[in-house]
RNA sequence: UCGUGUGUUUGAU
């Protein structure tokens, strides 16, 4: 059994699930009994490639065979399922696991976090209550997860209330403060964010790179680029090394202020300091060039990023499509979309389509915009409020109030609330 | 022994 497990582990790690499965069958035929580890290895492999159904079958088999994996193994599997975006299956697994072993704070934390990610805040809260009913106390990580979930749901004041209940046994750490600072910044409460920075220092928690980057981002949102620049310098003086995220934040901020040339200078300076750009860095800069109507340069930068081995993603192409639309070149934008789709580079999403529809509307090509809308729906991509707003605004501006009204009706019928 | 949960950056009205 041990030998088989080792081999299976290697096969799974090498992404050879077909061979792993073959070996597993082989193992059963050889009357060599799999144990819990055997199953865990296979289940992890299946989760990683998204074969959740199969993974769940194995979980059931394991139960039938009365095999009992350890708690950490269970947590690993739950975490894998969550990472594969299968919260429902994770919860099902969780139910089964409660029969085999007792979930701990990590188990609950993993599940609560993934419920937040799919917007099920209430279910998450219920699970938290269930946990405390079991006599388990949240630790700092779980506090941070809950605080982060509240912040992302735009409930910063609730997050702050929950934060204030942290006491002796579980004090706020750097992550707690950075999470709250980020939440405040996104609600445009930079001053409060800086107050919290002072609090954290007073309470003996040193701000780290993430804290600084978060605050820099907050200043960017407030269009306070010069303050952002100063904070970056202050951060370096205090001995912290800016990361690629810090630089990208700065570049994105400069771009949004129309200072794309400075952003490009910063890119060069950053590379000289030995920090490597990411796709997000390039996307931010391409966006800056598009906003500044420097489409040729935007394409040049795209070519450069490709040459350096980066794969442009949906953000890159949507940004370029938007840039072309803004420049009144929705024909080129349409072509670009067709190109990337036919080359299979990316699958357009609701934002991509909406941007392009907006471009068509701007040129009063309303029929084409509607045709694109249909095409989007046919391809299985659901419109959202912004999609409808874009179209309605387009029709309205073109004086086609009937068309606008029809769309509004359709929007309401589809279950959207007009804003 | 090792392996599991948390914070910061990019696209639309």
Short mmCIF file of C-alpha atoms (C1' of nucleotides) in Angstrom, two decimals:
data_model
loop_
_atom_site.label_atom_id
_atom_site.label_comp_id
_atom_site.label_asym_id
_atom_site.label_seq_id
_atom_site.Cartn_x
_atom_site.Cartn_y
_atom_site.Cartn_z
CA UNK A 1 0.00 0.00 0.00
CA UNK A 2 2.75 2.40 0.94
CA UNK A 3 4.56 1.76 -2.33
CA UNK A 4 1.40 2.35 -4.31
CA UNK A 5 0.73 5.57 -2.40
CA UNK A 6 4.18 6.91 -3.20
CA UNK A 7 3.78 6.11 -6.86
CA UNK A 8 0.30 7.62 -6.95
CA UNK A 9 1.59 10.74 -5.28
CA UNK A 10 4.25 11.13 -7.96
CA UNK A 11 1.81 10.58 -10.78
CA UNK A 12 -0.64 13.09 -9.37
CA UNK A 13 2.09 15.66 -8.90
CA UNK A 14 3.17 15.12 -12.50
CA UNK A 15 -0.45 15.75 -13.50
CA UNK A 16 -0.80 12.25 -14.87
CA UNK A 17 -4.20 11.53 -13.44
CA UNK A 18 -5.05 9.02 -16.14
CA UNK A 19 -2.05 6.94 -15.14
CA UNK A 20 -2.78 7.45 -11.47
CA UNK A 21 -6.28 6.14 -11.97
CA UNK A 22 -4.93 3.15 -13.89
CA UNK A 23 -2.52 2.42 -11.08
CA UNK A 24 -5.30 2.76 -8.54
CA UNK A 25 -7.40 0.17 -10.40
CA UNK A 26 -4.32 -1.99 -10.63
CA UNK A 27 -3.90 -1.65 -6.91
CA UNK A 28 -7.47 -2.77 -6.25
CA UNK A 29 -7.06 -5.76 -8.56
CA UNK A 30 -3.86 -6.71 -6.79
CA UNK A 31 -5.94 -6.90 -3.63
CA UNK A 32 -3.80 -4.26 -2.09
CA UNK A 33 -6.08 -2.21 0.17
CA UNK A 34 -5.98 1.52 -0.28
CA UNK A 35 -5.88 3.49 2.93
CA UNK A 36 -6.95 7.02 3.73
CA UNK A 37 -3.72 8.46 2.31
CA UNK A 38 -4.37 6.74 -0.99
CA UNK A 39 -7.71 8.41 -1.24
CA UNK A 40 -6.45 11.81 -0.15
CA UNK A 41 -3.79 11.79 -2.84
CA UNK A 42 -6.33 10.92 -5.53
CA UNK A 43 -8.93 13.33 -4.27
CA UNK A 44 -6.44 16.18 -4.22
CA UNK A 45 -5.40 15.40 -7.77
CA UNK A 46 -8.99 15.32 -8.95
CA UNK A 47 -9.82 18.59 -7.21
CA UNK A 48 -6.84 20.28 -8.76
CA UNK A 49 -8.07 19.50 -12.27
CA UNK A 50 -11.65 20.34 -11.39
CA UNK A 51 -13.01 16.77 -11.42
CA UNK A 52 -14.98 17.46 -8.31
CA UNK A 53 -17.68 14.88 -9.01
CA UNK A 54 -15.10 12.13 -9.14
CA UNK A 55 -13.47 13.47 -6.03
CA UNK A 56 -16.76 13.37 -4.17
CA UNK A 57 -17.31 9.78 -5.26
CA UNK A 58 -14.01 8.86 -3.70
CA UNK A 59 -14.96 10.65 -0.51
CA UNK A 60 -18.09 8.52 -0.31
CA UNK A 61 -16.13 5.36 -1.06
CA UNK A 62 -13.75 6.23 1.70
CA UNK A 63 -16.65 6.48 4.10
CA UNK A 64 -18.09 3.16 2.94
CA UNK A 65 -14.74 1.54 3.56
CA UNK A 66 -14.70 3.17 6.97
CA UNK A 67 -11.38 4.84 6.28
CA UNK A 68 -10.68 7.81 8.51
CA UNK A 69 -8.40 10.52 7.18
CA UNK A 70 -6.76 12.87 9.66
CA UNK A 71 -8.14 16.33 10.27
CA UNK A 72 -5.39 18.08 8.35
CA UNK A 73 -5.97 15.83 5.35
CA UNK A 74 -9.63 16.73 5.49
CA UNK A 75 -8.80 20.41 5.68
CA UNK A 76 -6.48 20.11 2.71
CA UNK A 77 -9.22 18.55 0.64
CA UNK A 78 -11.74 21.17 1.69
CA UNK A 79 -9.26 23.86 0.81
CA UNK A 80 -8.63 22.28 -2.60
CA UNK A 81 -12.34 22.16 -3.32
CA UNK A 82 -12.73 25.78 -2.31
CA UNK A 83 -9.85 26.80 -4.53
CA UNK A 84 -11.59 25.01 -7.40
CA UNK A 85 -14.54 27.28 -6.67
CA UNK A 86 -16.70 24.40 -5.46
CA UNK A 87 -18.02 25.71 -2.19
CA UNK A 88 -21.18 23.62 -2.37
CA UNK A 89 -19.18 20.46 -2.72
CA UNK A 90 -16.89 21.63 0.04
CA UNK A 91 -19.83 22.04 2.34
CA UNK A 92 -21.12 18.59 1.40
CA UNK A 93 -17.71 17.21 2.16
CA UNK A 94 -17.69 19.16 5.39
CA UNK A 95 -20.92 17.45 6.41
CA UNK A 96 -19.40 14.06 5.74
CA UNK A 97 -16.24 14.97 7.51
CA UNK A 98 -18.07 15.90 10.67
CA UNK A 99 -18.94 12.20 10.86
CA UNK A 100 -15.33 11.16 10.61
CA UNK A 101 -13.51 13.75 12.64
CA UNK A 102 -14.12 17.02 14.46
CA UNK A 103 -13.63 20.14 12.36
CA UNK A 104 -11.33 22.76 13.83
CA UNK A 105 -11.00 26.51 13.40
CA UNK A 106 -9.05 26.03 10.17
CA UNK A 107 -11.86 23.95 8.69
CA UNK A 108 -14.40 26.60 9.53
CA UNK A 109 -12.13 29.42 8.39
CA UNK A 110 -11.62 27.85 4.99
CA UNK A 111 -15.33 27.43 4.47
CA UNK A 112 -16.27 30.85 5.79
CA UNK A 113 -13.71 32.46 3.52
CA UNK A 114 -14.99 30.69 0.44
CA UNK A 115 -18.58 31.54 1.29
CA UNK A 116 -17.51 35.18 1.38
CA UNK A 117 -15.96 34.81 -2.03
CA UNK A 118 -19.27 33.76 -3.55
CA UNK A 119 -21.12 36.51 -1.72
CA UNK A 120 -22.88 34.28 0.79
CA UNK A 121 -22.22 36.42 3.81
CA UNK A 122 -25.22 35.16 5.72
CA UNK A 123 -24.29 31.52 5.31
CA UNK A 124 -20.81 32.40 6.44
CA UNK A 125 -22.12 34.08 9.55
CA UNK A 126 -24.29 31.07 10.30
CA UNK A 127 -21.26 28.84 10.08
CA UNK A 128 -19.38 31.15 12.44
CA UNK A 129 -22.22 30.87 14.94
CA UNK A 130 -22.25 27.10 14.51
CA UNK A 131 -18.55 27.04 15.26
CA UNK A 132 -18.83 29.04 18.44
CA UNK A 133 -21.74 26.83 19.48
CA UNK A 134 -19.31 23.92 19.19
CA UNK A 135 -17.17 25.71 21.74
CA UNK A 136 -14.51 26.82 19.28
CA UNK A 137 -13.15 30.34 19.55
CA UNK A 138 -12.15 32.31 16.45
CA UNK A 139 -8.43 32.98 16.20
CA UNK A 140 -6.76 36.00 14.60
CA UNK A 141 -6.89 34.50 11.12
CA UNK A 142 -10.61 33.87 11.35
CA UNK A 143 -11.19 37.37 12.67
CA UNK A 144 -9.28 38.66 9.67
CA UNK A 145 -11.32 36.55 7.29
CA UNK A 146 -14.58 37.87 8.70
CA UNK A 147 -13.33 41.45 8.70
CA UNK A 148 -12.17 41.11 5.11
CA UNK A 149 -15.50 39.64 4.06
CA UNK A 150 -17.37 42.53 5.63
CA UNK A 151 -15.07 45.06 3.98
CA UNK A 152 -15.52 43.48 0.57
CA UNK A 153 -19.28 43.57 1.06
CA UNK A 154 -18.93 47.31 1.71
CA UNK A 155 -19.77 46.95 5.36
CA UNK A 156 -16.72 48.60 6.80
CA UNK A 157 -18.55 49.92 9.83
CA UNK A 158 -19.62 46.37 10.70
CA UNK A 159 -16.05 45.29 10.14
CA UNK A 160 -14.85 47.96 12.56
CA UNK A 161 -17.40 46.88 15.15
CA UNK A 162 -16.25 43.30 14.87
CA UNK A 163 -12.65 44.45 15.04
CA UNK A 164 -13.33 46.23 18.33
CA UNK A 165 -14.45 42.95 19.87
CA UNK A 166 -10.93 41.57 19.50
CA UNK A 167 -9.27 41.46 22.88
CA UNK A 168 -6.47 39.98 24.95
CA UNK A 169 -6.72 36.41 23.82
CA UNK A 170 -6.75 37.46 20.21
CA UNK A 171 -5.27 40.81 19.30
CA UNK A 172 -5.34 42.47 15.89
CA UNK A 173 -2.22 41.95 13.81
CA UNK A 174 -0.76 43.53 10.68
CA UNK A 175 -3.22 41.70 8.49
CA UNK A 176 -6.18 42.93 10.53
CA UNK A 177 -5.10 46.54 10.22
CA UNK A 178 -4.22 46.34 6.55
CA UNK A 179 -7.57 44.73 5.81
CA UNK A 180 -9.45 47.52 7.55
CA UNK A 181 -7.25 50.20 6.02
CA UNK A 182 -8.01 48.76 2.60
CA UNK A 183 -11.73 48.71 3.33
CA UNK A 184 -11.67 52.34 4.47
CA UNK A 185 -9.67 53.42 1.43
CA UNK A 186 -12.15 51.82 -0.90
CA UNK A 187 -14.93 53.73 0.81
CA UNK A 188 -12.84 56.84 0.19
CA UNK A 189 -12.11 57.33 3.86
CA UNK A 190 -8.39 57.88 3.60
CA UNK A 191 -8.19 60.05 6.69
CA UNK A 192 -9.75 57.33 8.81
CA UNK A 193 -7.37 54.89 7.22
CA UNK A 194 -4.42 56.97 8.39
CA UNK A 195 -5.91 57.16 11.86
CA UNK A 196 -5.96 53.40 11.90
CA UNK A 197 -2.33 53.42 10.80
CA UNK A 198 -1.51 55.49 13.87
CA UNK A 199 -3.52 53.14 16.07
CA UNK A 200 -1.68 50.15 14.76
CA UNK A 201 1.70 51.73 15.43
CA UNK A 202 0.63 52.73 18.93
CA UNK A 203 -0.43 49.18 19.58
CA UNK A 204 2.93 47.88 18.54
CA UNK A 205 2.09 46.55 15.12
CA UNK A 206 4.56 47.80 12.55
CA UNK A 207 3.07 48.63 9.17
CA UNK A 208 4.53 46.36 6.51
CA UNK A 209 4.79 46.55 2.73
CA UNK A 210 1.17 45.59 2.28
CA UNK A 211 0.00 48.27 4.71
CA UNK A 212 1.96 50.91 2.85
CA UNK A 213 0.86 49.68 -0.55
CA UNK A 214 -2.74 49.77 0.61
CA UNK A 215 -2.39 53.36 1.80
CA UNK A 216 -0.63 54.36 -1.40
CA UNK A 217 -3.57 52.92 -3.28
CA UNK A 218 -5.94 54.90 -1.07
CA UNK A 219 -4.10 58.10 -1.91
CA UNK A 220 -4.26 57.18 -5.59
CA UNK A 221 -8.02 56.72 -5.35
CA UNK A 222 -8.20 60.20 -3.81
CA UNK A 223 -6.11 61.56 -6.69
CA UNK A 224 -3.40 62.51 -4.22
CA UNK A 225 -0.53 61.23 -6.31
CA UNK A 226 2.07 63.49 -4.79
CA UNK A 227 1.19 62.25 -1.32
CA UNK A 228 1.34 58.72 -2.67
CA UNK A 229 4.80 59.43 -4.01
CA UNK A 230 5.89 60.79 -0.62
CA UNK A 231 4.52 57.76 1.18
CA UNK A 232 6.43 55.50 -1.16
CA UNK A 233 9.63 57.38 -0.28
CA UNK A 234 8.80 57.24 3.42
CA UNK A 235 8.28 53.51 3.13
CA UNK A 236 11.69 53.05 1.57
CA UNK A 237 13.30 55.24 4.23
CA UNK A 238 11.76 53.08 6.93
CA UNK A 239 13.58 50.14 5.42
CA UNK A 240 10.82 48.42 3.53
CA UNK A 241 11.31 47.25 -0.03
CA UNK A 242 8.48 48.10 -2.41
CA UNK A 243 7.10 45.09 -4.24
CA UNK A 244 5.84 44.80 -7.78
CA UNK A 245 2.37 45.44 -6.41
CA UNK A 246 3.52 48.69 -4.83
CA UNK A 247 5.01 49.87 -8.10
CA UNK A 248 2.03 48.74 -10.12
CA UNK A 249 -0.25 50.61 -7.75
CA UNK A 250 1.78 53.77 -8.28
CA UNK A 251 1.85 53.33 -12.04
CA UNK A 252 -1.86 52.71 -12.22
CA UNK A 253 -2.48 55.82 -10.11
CA UNK A 254 -0.30 57.95 -12.36
CA UNK A 255 -2.06 56.59 -15.43
CA UNK A 256 -5.46 57.46 -14.06
CA UNK A 257 -4.28 61.01 -13.50
CA UNK A 258 -3.17 61.18 -17.10
CA UNK A 259 0.50 60.99 -16.13
CA UNK A 260 1.32 57.97 -18.27
CA UNK A 261 4.78 59.23 -19.19
CA UNK A 262 5.76 59.33 -15.55
CA UNK A 263 4.30 55.87 -15.15
CA UNK A 264 6.49 54.61 -17.97
CA UNK A 265 9.51 56.26 -16.37
CA UNK A 266 8.66 54.50 -13.14
CA UNK A 267 8.47 51.19 -15.01
CA UNK A 268 12.01 51.72 -16.24
CA UNK A 269 13.25 52.77 -12.83
CA UNK A 270 11.57 49.74 -11.28
CA UNK A 271 13.15 47.35 -13.76
CA UNK A 272 16.52 48.97 -13.11
CA UNK A 273 16.04 48.25 -9.42
CA UNK A 274 15.57 44.60 -10.28
CA UNK A 275 11.82 44.33 -9.91
CA UNK A 276 10.03 42.39 -12.65
CA UNK A 277 6.73 43.62 -14.09
CA UNK A 278 3.66 41.40 -14.26
CA UNK A 279 0.79 41.21 -16.71
CA UNK A 280 -1.12 43.54 -14.37
CA UNK A 281 1.68 46.10 -14.62
CA UNK A 282 1.48 46.05 -18.40
CA UNK A 283 -2.30 46.17 -18.35
CA UNK A 284 -2.22 49.27 -16.14
CA UNK A 285 0.19 51.00 -18.49
CA UNK A 286 -1.71 49.99 -21.60
CA UNK A 287 -4.79 51.42 -19.95
CA UNK A 288 -2.92 54.67 -19.31
CA UNK A 289 -1.86 54.88 -22.94
CA UNK A 290 -5.42 54.18 -24.10
CA UNK A 291 -6.81 56.89 -21.85
CA UNK A 292 -4.26 59.31 -23.27
CA UNK A 293 -5.38 58.31 -26.74
CA UNK A 294 -1.93 56.96 -27.55
CA UNK A 295 -3.19 53.85 -29.27
CA UNK A 296 -0.07 53.20 -31.30
CA UNK A 297 2.00 53.23 -28.15
CA UNK A 298 -0.51 50.98 -26.46
CA UNK A 299 -0.08 48.43 -29.24
CA UNK A 300 3.68 48.81 -29.04
CA UNK A 301 3.57 48.01 -25.36
CA UNK A 302 1.37 45.01 -26.07
CA UNK A 303 3.94 43.80 -28.58
CA UNK A 304 6.70 44.37 -26.06
CA UNK A 305 4.97 42.43 -23.32
CA UNK A 306 4.37 39.54 -25.72
CA UNK A 307 7.98 39.63 -26.82
CA UNK A 308 9.04 39.35 -23.21
CA UNK A 309 6.95 36.24 -22.80
CA UNK A 310 3.86 37.63 -21.08
CA UNK A 311 0.46 36.39 -22.17
CA UNK A 312 -2.06 39.20 -22.58
CA UNK A 313 -5.32 38.39 -20.81
CA UNK A 314 -8.92 39.49 -20.94
CA UNK A 315 -8.07 42.72 -19.12
CA UNK A 316 -5.46 43.57 -21.75
CA UNK A 317 -7.79 43.06 -24.65
CA UNK A 318 -10.79 44.72 -23.04
CA UNK A 319 -8.61 47.73 -22.30
CA UNK A 320 -7.44 47.90 -25.90
CA UNK A 321 -10.96 47.43 -27.22
CA UNK A 322 -12.10 50.27 -24.97
CA UNK A 323 -9.25 52.45 -26.18
CA UNK A 324 -10.18 51.86 -29.80
CA UNK A 325 -13.82 52.62 -29.02
CA UNK A 326 -12.89 55.86 -27.31
CA UNK A 327 -10.90 56.84 -30.36
CA UNK A 328 -14.00 56.30 -32.45
CA UNK A 329 -12.61 53.16 -34.01
CA UNK A 330 -15.21 50.61 -33.07
CA UNK A 331 -14.64 48.80 -36.37
CA UNK A 332 -11.09 48.09 -35.34
CA UNK A 333 -12.34 47.16 -31.90
CA UNK A 334 -14.75 44.63 -33.41
CA UNK A 335 -11.95 43.18 -35.47
CA UNK A 336 -9.67 42.94 -32.48
CA UNK A 337 -12.31 40.99 -30.60
CA UNK A 338 -12.92 38.64 -33.53
CA UNK A 339 -9.19 38.12 -33.86
CA UNK A 340 -8.51 37.22 -30.27
CA UNK A 341 -11.58 35.01 -30.08
CA UNK A 342 -10.74 33.11 -33.25
CA UNK A 343 -7.17 32.66 -32.08
CA UNK A 344 -8.56 31.36 -28.82
CA UNK A 345 -6.46 33.80 -26.82
CA UNK A 346 -9.21 34.76 -24.41
CA UNK A 347 -12.91 34.27 -23.92
CA UNK A 348 -14.67 37.65 -23.83
CA UNK A 349 -16.74 38.33 -20.74
CA UNK A 350 -19.58 40.68 -19.93
CA UNK A 351 -17.20 43.63 -19.53
CA UNK A 352 -15.59 43.06 -22.93
CA UNK A 353 -18.95 42.93 -24.64
CA UNK A 354 -20.30 45.93 -22.73
CA UNK A 355 -17.29 48.05 -23.63
CA UNK A 356 -17.71 47.22 -27.28
CA UNK A 357 -21.44 47.88 -27.16
CA UNK A 358 -20.70 51.25 -25.60
CA UNK A 359 -18.34 52.02 -28.47
CA UNK A 360 -20.94 51.08 -31.06
CA UNK A 361 -23.57 53.17 -29.26
CA UNK A 362 -21.28 56.16 -29.24
CA UNK A 363 -21.18 55.99 -33.02
CA UNK A 364 -24.94 55.51 -33.07
CA UNK A 365 -24.56 52.03 -34.50
CA UNK A 366 -27.41 50.85 -32.36
CA UNK A 367 -28.45 47.89 -34.50
CA UNK A 368 -24.95 46.50 -34.33
CA UNK A 369 -24.88 47.07 -30.59
CA UNK A 370 -28.09 45.10 -30.23
CA UNK A 371 -26.75 42.37 -32.50
CA UNK A 372 -23.69 42.14 -30.30
CA UNK A 373 -25.92 41.97 -27.24
CA UNK A 374 -27.72 38.98 -28.77
CA UNK A 375 -24.46 37.36 -29.68
CA UNK A 376 -23.23 37.80 -26.14
CA UNK A 377 -26.33 36.18 -24.66
CA UNK A 378 -26.14 33.36 -27.20
CA UNK A 379 -22.58 32.67 -26.23
CA UNK A 380 -23.81 32.10 -22.70
CA UNK A 381 -22.58 35.38 -21.25
CA UNK A 382 -25.12 37.05 -18.99
CA UNK A 383 -25.68 40.81 -19.21
CA UNK A 384 -25.61 42.86 -16.02
CA UNK A 385 -26.94 46.25 -14.94
CA UNK A 386 -24.05 48.06 -16.55
CA UNK A 387 -24.64 46.31 -19.87
CA UNK A 388 -28.22 47.50 -19.87
CA UNK A 389 -27.26 50.98 -18.74
CA UNK A 390 -24.77 51.23 -21.57
CA UNK A 391 -27.36 50.28 -24.17
CA UNK A 392 -30.14 52.38 -22.69
CA UNK A 393 -27.90 55.43 -22.53
CA UNK A 394 -26.88 54.82 -26.13
CA UNK A 395 -30.46 54.68 -27.33
CA UNK A 396 -31.45 57.67 -25.24
CA UNK A 397 -28.64 59.83 -26.53
CA UNK A 398 -29.54 58.91 -30.09
CA UNK A 399 -33.08 60.07 -29.40
CA UNK A 400 -34.48 56.54 -29.72
CA UNK A 401 -36.58 56.65 -26.62
CA UNK A 402 -38.77 53.73 -27.68
CA UNK A 403 -35.75 51.49 -27.95
CA UNK A 404 -34.51 52.74 -24.56
CA UNK A 405 -37.85 51.98 -22.99
CA UNK A 406 -37.96 48.49 -24.50
CA UNK A 407 -34.55 47.78 -23.04
CA UNK A 408 -35.58 49.11 -19.66
CA UNK A 409 -38.58 46.80 -19.69
CA UNK A 410 -36.45 43.85 -20.69
CA UNK A 411 -33.99 44.72 -17.98
CA UNK A 412 -36.65 44.75 -15.30
CA UNK A 413 -38.12 41.52 -16.66
CA UNK A 414 -34.70 39.94 -16.39
CA UNK A 415 -34.76 40.76 -12.73
CA UNK A 416 -32.46 43.78 -12.63
CA UNK A 417 -33.19 46.92 -10.66
CA UNK A 418 -32.61 50.08 -12.67
CA UNK A 419 -30.36 52.47 -10.79
"C1'" U B 1 9.36 15.72 9.57
"C1'" C B 2 6.44 17.92 5.91
"C1'" G B 3 1.42 19.25 4.10
"C1'" U B 4 -4.42 23.01 5.40
"C1'" G B 5 -7.36 28.98 6.50
"C1'" U B 6 -6.48 35.68 6.34
"C1'" G B 7 -4.65 41.67 4.06
"C1'" U B 8 -2.39 45.28 -0.99
"C1'" U B 9 -2.24 46.27 -7.68
"C1'" U B 10 -5.14 46.03 -13.88
"C1'" G B 11 -10.74 46.38 -17.96
"C1'" A B 12 -17.15 48.85 -18.63
"C1'" U B 13 -22.26 52.67 -17.62
#
